[in-house]
Tab-separated table of C-alpha atoms and ligand atoms in Angstrom:
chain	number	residue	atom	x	y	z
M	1	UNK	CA	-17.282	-3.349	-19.952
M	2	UNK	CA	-15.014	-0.522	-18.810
M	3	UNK	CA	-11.241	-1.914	-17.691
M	4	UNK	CA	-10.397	-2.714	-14.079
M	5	UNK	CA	-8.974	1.024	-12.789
M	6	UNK	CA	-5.109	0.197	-11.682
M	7	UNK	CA	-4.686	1.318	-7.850
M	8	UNK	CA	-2.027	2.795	-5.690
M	9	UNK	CA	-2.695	2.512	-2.075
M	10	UNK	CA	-0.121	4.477	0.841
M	11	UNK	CA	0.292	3.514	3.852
M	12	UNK	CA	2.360	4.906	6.074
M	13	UNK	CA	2.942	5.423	10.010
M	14	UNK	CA	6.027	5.384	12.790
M	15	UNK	CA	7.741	2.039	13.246
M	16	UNK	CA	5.554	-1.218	14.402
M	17	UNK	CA	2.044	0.759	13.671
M	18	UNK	CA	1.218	-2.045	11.269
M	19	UNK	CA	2.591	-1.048	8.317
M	20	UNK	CA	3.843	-4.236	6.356
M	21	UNK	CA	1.229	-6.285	7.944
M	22	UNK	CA	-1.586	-4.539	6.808
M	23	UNK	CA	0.286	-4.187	3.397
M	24	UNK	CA	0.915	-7.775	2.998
M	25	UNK	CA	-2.781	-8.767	3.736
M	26	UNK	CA	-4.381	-6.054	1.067
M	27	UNK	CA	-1.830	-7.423	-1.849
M	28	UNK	CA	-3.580	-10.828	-1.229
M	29	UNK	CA	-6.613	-9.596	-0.997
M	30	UNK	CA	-6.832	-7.329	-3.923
M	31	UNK	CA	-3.622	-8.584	-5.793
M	32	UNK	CA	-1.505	-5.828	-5.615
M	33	UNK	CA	2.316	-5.787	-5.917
M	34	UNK	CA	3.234	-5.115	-2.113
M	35	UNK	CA	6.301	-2.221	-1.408
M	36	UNK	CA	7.984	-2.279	1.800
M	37	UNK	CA	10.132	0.550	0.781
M	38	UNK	CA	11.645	1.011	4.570
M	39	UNK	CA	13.360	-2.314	3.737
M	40	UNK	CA	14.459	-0.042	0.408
M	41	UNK	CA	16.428	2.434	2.925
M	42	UNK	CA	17.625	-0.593	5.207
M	43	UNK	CA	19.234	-2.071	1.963
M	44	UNK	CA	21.146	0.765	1.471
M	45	UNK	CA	21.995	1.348	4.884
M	46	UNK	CA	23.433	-1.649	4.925
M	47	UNK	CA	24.968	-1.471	1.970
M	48	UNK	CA	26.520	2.003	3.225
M	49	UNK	CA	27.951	0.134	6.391
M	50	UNK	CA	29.061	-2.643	4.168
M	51	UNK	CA	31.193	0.052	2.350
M	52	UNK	CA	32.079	1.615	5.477
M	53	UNK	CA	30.642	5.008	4.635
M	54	UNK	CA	29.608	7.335	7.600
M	55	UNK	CA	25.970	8.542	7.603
M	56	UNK	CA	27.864	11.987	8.735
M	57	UNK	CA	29.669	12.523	5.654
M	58	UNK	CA	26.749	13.124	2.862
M	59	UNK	CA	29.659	14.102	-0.109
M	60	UNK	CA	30.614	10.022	0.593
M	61	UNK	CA	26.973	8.634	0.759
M	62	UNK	CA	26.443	10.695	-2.738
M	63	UNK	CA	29.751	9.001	-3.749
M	64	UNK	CA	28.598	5.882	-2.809
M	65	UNK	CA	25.301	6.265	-4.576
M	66	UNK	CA	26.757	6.856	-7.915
M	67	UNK	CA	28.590	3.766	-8.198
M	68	UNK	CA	25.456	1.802	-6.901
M	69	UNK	CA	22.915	0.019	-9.615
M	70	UNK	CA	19.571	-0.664	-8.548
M	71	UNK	CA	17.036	-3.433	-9.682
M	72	UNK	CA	14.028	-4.833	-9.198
M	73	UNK	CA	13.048	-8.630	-8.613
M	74	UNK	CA	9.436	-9.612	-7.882
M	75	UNK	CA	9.121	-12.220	-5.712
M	76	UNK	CA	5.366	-13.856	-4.822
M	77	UNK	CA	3.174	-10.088	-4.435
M	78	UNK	CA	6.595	-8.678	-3.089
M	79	UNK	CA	8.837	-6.232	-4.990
M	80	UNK	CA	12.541	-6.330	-3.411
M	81	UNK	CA	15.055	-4.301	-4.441
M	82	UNK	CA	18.282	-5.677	-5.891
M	83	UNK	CA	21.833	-3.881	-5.290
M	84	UNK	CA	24.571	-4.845	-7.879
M	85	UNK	CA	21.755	-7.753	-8.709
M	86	UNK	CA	21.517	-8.887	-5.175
M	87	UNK	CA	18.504	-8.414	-3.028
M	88	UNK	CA	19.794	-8.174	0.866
M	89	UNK	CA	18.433	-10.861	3.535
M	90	UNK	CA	17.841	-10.433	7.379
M	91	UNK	CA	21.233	-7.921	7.878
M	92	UNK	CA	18.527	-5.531	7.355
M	93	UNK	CA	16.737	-6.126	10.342
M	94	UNK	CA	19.968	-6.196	12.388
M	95	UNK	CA	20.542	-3.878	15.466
M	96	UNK	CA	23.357	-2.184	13.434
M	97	UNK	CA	20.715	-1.232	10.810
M	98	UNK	CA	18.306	-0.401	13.442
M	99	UNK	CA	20.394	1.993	14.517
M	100	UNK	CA	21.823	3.636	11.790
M	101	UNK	CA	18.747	3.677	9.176
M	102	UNK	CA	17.182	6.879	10.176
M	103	UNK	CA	20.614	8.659	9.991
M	104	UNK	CA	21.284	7.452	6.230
M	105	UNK	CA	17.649	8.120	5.411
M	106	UNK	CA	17.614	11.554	6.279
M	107	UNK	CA	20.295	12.841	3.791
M	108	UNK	CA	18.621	13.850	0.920
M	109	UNK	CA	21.279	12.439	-1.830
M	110	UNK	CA	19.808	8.799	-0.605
M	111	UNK	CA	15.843	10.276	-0.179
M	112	UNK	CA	16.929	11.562	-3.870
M	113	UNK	CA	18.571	8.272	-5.189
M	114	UNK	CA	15.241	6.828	-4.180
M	115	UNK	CA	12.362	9.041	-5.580
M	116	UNK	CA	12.246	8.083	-8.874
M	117	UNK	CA	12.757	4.130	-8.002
M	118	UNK	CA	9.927	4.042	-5.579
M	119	UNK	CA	7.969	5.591	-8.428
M	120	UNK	CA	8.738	3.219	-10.982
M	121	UNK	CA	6.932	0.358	-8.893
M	122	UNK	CA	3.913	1.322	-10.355
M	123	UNK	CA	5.437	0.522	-13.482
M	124	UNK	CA	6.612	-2.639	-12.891
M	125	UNK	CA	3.189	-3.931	-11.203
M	126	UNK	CA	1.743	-2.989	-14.715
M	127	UNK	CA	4.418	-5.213	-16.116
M	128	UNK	CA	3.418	-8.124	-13.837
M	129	UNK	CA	-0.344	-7.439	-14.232
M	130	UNK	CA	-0.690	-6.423	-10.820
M	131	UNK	CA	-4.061	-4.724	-10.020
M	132	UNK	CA	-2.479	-1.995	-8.535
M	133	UNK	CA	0.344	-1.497	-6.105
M	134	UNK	CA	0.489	-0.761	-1.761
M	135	UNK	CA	3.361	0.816	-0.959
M	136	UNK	CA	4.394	1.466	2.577
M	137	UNK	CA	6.819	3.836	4.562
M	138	UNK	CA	6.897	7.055	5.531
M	139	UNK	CA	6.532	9.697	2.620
M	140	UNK	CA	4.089	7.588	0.442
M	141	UNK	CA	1.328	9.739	0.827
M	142	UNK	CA	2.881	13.226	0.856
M	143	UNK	CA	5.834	13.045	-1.452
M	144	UNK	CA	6.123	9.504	-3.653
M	145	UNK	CA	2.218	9.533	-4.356
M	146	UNK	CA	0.473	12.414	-2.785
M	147	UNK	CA	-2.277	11.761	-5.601
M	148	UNK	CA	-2.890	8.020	-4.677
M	149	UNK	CA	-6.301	6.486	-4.578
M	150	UNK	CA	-5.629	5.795	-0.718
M	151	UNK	CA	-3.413	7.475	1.607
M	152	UNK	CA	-3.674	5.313	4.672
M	153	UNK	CA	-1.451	6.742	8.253
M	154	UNK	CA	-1.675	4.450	11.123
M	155	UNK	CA	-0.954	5.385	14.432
M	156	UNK	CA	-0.258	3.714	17.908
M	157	UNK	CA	0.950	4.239	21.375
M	158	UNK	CA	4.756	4.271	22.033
M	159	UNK	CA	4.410	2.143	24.573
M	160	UNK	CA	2.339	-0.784	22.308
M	161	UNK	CA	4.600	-0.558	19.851
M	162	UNK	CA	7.589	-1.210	21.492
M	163	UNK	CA	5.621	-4.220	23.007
M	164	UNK	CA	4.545	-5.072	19.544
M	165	UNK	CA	8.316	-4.853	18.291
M	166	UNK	CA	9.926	-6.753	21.535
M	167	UNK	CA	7.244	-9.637	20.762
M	168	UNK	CA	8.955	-10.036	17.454
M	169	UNK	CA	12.047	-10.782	19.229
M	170	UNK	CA	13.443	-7.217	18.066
M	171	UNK	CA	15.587	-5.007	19.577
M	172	UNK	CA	14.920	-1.660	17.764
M	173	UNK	CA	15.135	1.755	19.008
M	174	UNK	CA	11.356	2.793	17.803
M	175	UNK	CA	11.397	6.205	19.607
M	176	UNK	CA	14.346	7.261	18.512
M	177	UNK	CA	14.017	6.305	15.344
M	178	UNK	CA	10.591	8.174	15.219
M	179	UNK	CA	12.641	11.263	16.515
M	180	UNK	CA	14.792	11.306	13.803
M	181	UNK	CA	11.987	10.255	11.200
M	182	UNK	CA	9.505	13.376	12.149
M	183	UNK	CA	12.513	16.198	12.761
M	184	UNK	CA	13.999	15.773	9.353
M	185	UNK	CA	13.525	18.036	7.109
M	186	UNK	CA	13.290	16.002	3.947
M	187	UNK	CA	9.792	14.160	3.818
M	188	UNK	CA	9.731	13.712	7.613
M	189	UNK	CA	7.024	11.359	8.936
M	190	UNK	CA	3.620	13.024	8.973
M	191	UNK	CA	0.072	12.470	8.700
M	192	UNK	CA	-0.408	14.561	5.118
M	193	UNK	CA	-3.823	16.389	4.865
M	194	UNK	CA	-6.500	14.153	3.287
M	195	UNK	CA	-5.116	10.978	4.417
M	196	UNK	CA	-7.105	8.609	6.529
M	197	UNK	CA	-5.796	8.489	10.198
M	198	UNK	CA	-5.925	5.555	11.753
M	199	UNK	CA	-5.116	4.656	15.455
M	200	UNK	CA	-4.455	0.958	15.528
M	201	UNK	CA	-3.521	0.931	19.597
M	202	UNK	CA	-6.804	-0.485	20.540
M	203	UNK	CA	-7.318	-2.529	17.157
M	204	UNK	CA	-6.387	-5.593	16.041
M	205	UNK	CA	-4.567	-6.015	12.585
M	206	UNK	CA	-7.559	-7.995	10.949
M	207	UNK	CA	-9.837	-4.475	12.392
M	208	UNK	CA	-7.414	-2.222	10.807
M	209	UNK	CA	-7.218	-3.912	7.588
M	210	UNK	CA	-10.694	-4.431	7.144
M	211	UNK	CA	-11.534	-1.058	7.760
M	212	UNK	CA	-8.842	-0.314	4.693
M	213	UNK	CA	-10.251	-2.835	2.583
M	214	UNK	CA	-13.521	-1.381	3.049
M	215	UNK	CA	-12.842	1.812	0.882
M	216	UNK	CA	-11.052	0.073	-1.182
M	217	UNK	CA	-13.581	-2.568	-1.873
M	218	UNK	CA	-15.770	0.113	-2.954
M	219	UNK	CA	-13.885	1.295	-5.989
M	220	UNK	CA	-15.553	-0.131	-8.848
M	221	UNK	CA	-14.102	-3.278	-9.911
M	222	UNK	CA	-12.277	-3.886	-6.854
M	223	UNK	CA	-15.470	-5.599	-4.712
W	1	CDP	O1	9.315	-1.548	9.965
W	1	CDP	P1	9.595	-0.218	10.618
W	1	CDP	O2	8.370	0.635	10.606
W	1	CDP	O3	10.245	-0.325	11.914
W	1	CDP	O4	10.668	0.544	9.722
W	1	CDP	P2	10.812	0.506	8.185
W	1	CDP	O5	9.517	0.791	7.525
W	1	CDP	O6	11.528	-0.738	7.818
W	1	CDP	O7	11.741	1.782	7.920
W	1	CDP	C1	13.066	1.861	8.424
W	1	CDP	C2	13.502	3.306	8.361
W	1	CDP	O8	13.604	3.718	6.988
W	1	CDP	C3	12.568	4.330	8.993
W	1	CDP	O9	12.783	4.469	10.398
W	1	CDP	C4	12.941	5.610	8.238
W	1	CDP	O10	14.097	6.212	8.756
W	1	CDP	C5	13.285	5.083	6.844
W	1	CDP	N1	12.189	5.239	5.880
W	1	CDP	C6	11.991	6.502	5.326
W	1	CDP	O11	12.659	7.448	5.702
W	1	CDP	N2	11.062	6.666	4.346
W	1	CDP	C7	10.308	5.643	3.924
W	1	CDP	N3	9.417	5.842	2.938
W	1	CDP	C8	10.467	4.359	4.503
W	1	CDP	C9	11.406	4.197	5.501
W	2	CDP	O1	5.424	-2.355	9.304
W	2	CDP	P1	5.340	-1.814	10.697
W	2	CDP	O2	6.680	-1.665	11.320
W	2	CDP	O3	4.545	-0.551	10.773
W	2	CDP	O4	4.522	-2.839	11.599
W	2	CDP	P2	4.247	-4.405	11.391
W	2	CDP	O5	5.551	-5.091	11.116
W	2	CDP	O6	3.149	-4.606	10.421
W	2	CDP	O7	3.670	-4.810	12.804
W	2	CDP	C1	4.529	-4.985	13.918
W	2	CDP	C2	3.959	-6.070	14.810
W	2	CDP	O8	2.775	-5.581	15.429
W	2	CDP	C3	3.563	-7.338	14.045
W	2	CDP	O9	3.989	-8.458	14.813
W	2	CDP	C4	2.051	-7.257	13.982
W	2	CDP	O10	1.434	-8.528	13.978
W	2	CDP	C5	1.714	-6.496	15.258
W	2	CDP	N1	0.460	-5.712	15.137
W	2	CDP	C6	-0.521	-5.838	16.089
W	2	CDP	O11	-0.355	-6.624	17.028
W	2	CDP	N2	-1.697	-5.122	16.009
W	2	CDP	C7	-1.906	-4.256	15.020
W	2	CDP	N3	-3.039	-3.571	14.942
W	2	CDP	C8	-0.885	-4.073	14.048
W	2	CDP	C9	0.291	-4.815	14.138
């Protein structure tokens, strides 16, 4: 019988599109480890803040960087990152981090620092006997794994997402943060040619995923 294929699955989008929910449910469904890496770049926004280094001052965050060791814990179907052996907790989601993420994440030192982490996930879902791996963000499909089995980009109004965001109890400055994502000129946040565009304003998460789960369910030994 030939061996199960391993999988790596992108999905990426602006903020509230559906992202980490539709990640979470397809790493049940298929067991794969499950990469949030935007909570990757809040971790070391925060950690930045923590240190009080200025997103305006790239020569610091590079610094910063050097004397910063990065680790992996797997948790459940989650990977988390680990910063001096510590993986961060809700300060991530904070307004502070809100605000400042997209700033930190456009320096390419930090995009940099990150590349070669974000690619070793694949590694370590081997390791745990993962099936594969979904990562999510904003560069999955174009720069981290532009050859992925599935390059997933979900879209969705401004206006819904802010109202998906709000419902959370968040207060998170998705358009501007979207701004600052697309403009940059490292990775910004766009649909890459080839990936699957999906507009999830009119859909509900279990539509979205099943759609995803779908093509995926078709590889063989995935059904
Ligand atoms: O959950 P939400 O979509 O609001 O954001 P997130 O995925 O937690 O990402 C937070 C921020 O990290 C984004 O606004 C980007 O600035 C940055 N990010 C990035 O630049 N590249 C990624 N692959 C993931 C996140
Ligand atoms: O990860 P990302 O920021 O892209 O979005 P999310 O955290 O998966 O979704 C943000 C919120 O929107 C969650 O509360 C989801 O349940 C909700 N959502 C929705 O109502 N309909 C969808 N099609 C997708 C997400």
């Amino acid at each position: 019988m030939a061996p199960t294929p391993f999988i790596i699955v992108a999905i990426d989008g602006g903020a509230a599109s559906g992202k980490s929910s539709s990640a979470r449910t397809l790493s049940e469904r298929f067991h794969l480890l499950h990469v949030d890496t935007g909570s990757y770049y809040r971790a070391l926004t925060a950690e930045m803040l923590r240190r009080g280094v200025p997103a305006n001052d790239p020569a610091a965050v590079q610094a910063a960087l050097t004397d910063i060791k990065l680790g992996t814990r797997v948790e459940g179907r989650s990977a988390r990152m680990e910063i001096g052996g510590r993986v961060a907790g809700d300060e991530i989601r904070s307004r502070e981090v809100n605000d400042h993420v997209s700033h930190f994440a456009a320096i390419p030192a930090l995009r940099n620092a990150l590349l070669s982490y974000q690619r070793g996930q694949a590694e370590v879902a081997r390791q745990h006997s993962f099936r594969g791996l979904v990562m999510e963000g904003r560069d999955i499909g174009s720069v981290i794994f532009p050859d992925a089995n599935f390059r997933f980009f979900l879209h969705a109004d401004q206006n819904e997402r802010a109202r998906r965001r709000a419902s959370e109890g968040q207060q998170d400055s998705i358009a501007e943060r979207d701004r600052l994502d697309s403009s940059r000129k490292t990775s910004p946040l766009a649909c890459p040619p080839g990936a699957t565009s999906i507009d999830t304003t009119h859909q509900t998460l279990v539509e979205v995923v099943e759609l995803m789960a779908t093509a995926i369910a078709a590889t063989p030994g995935f059904a």
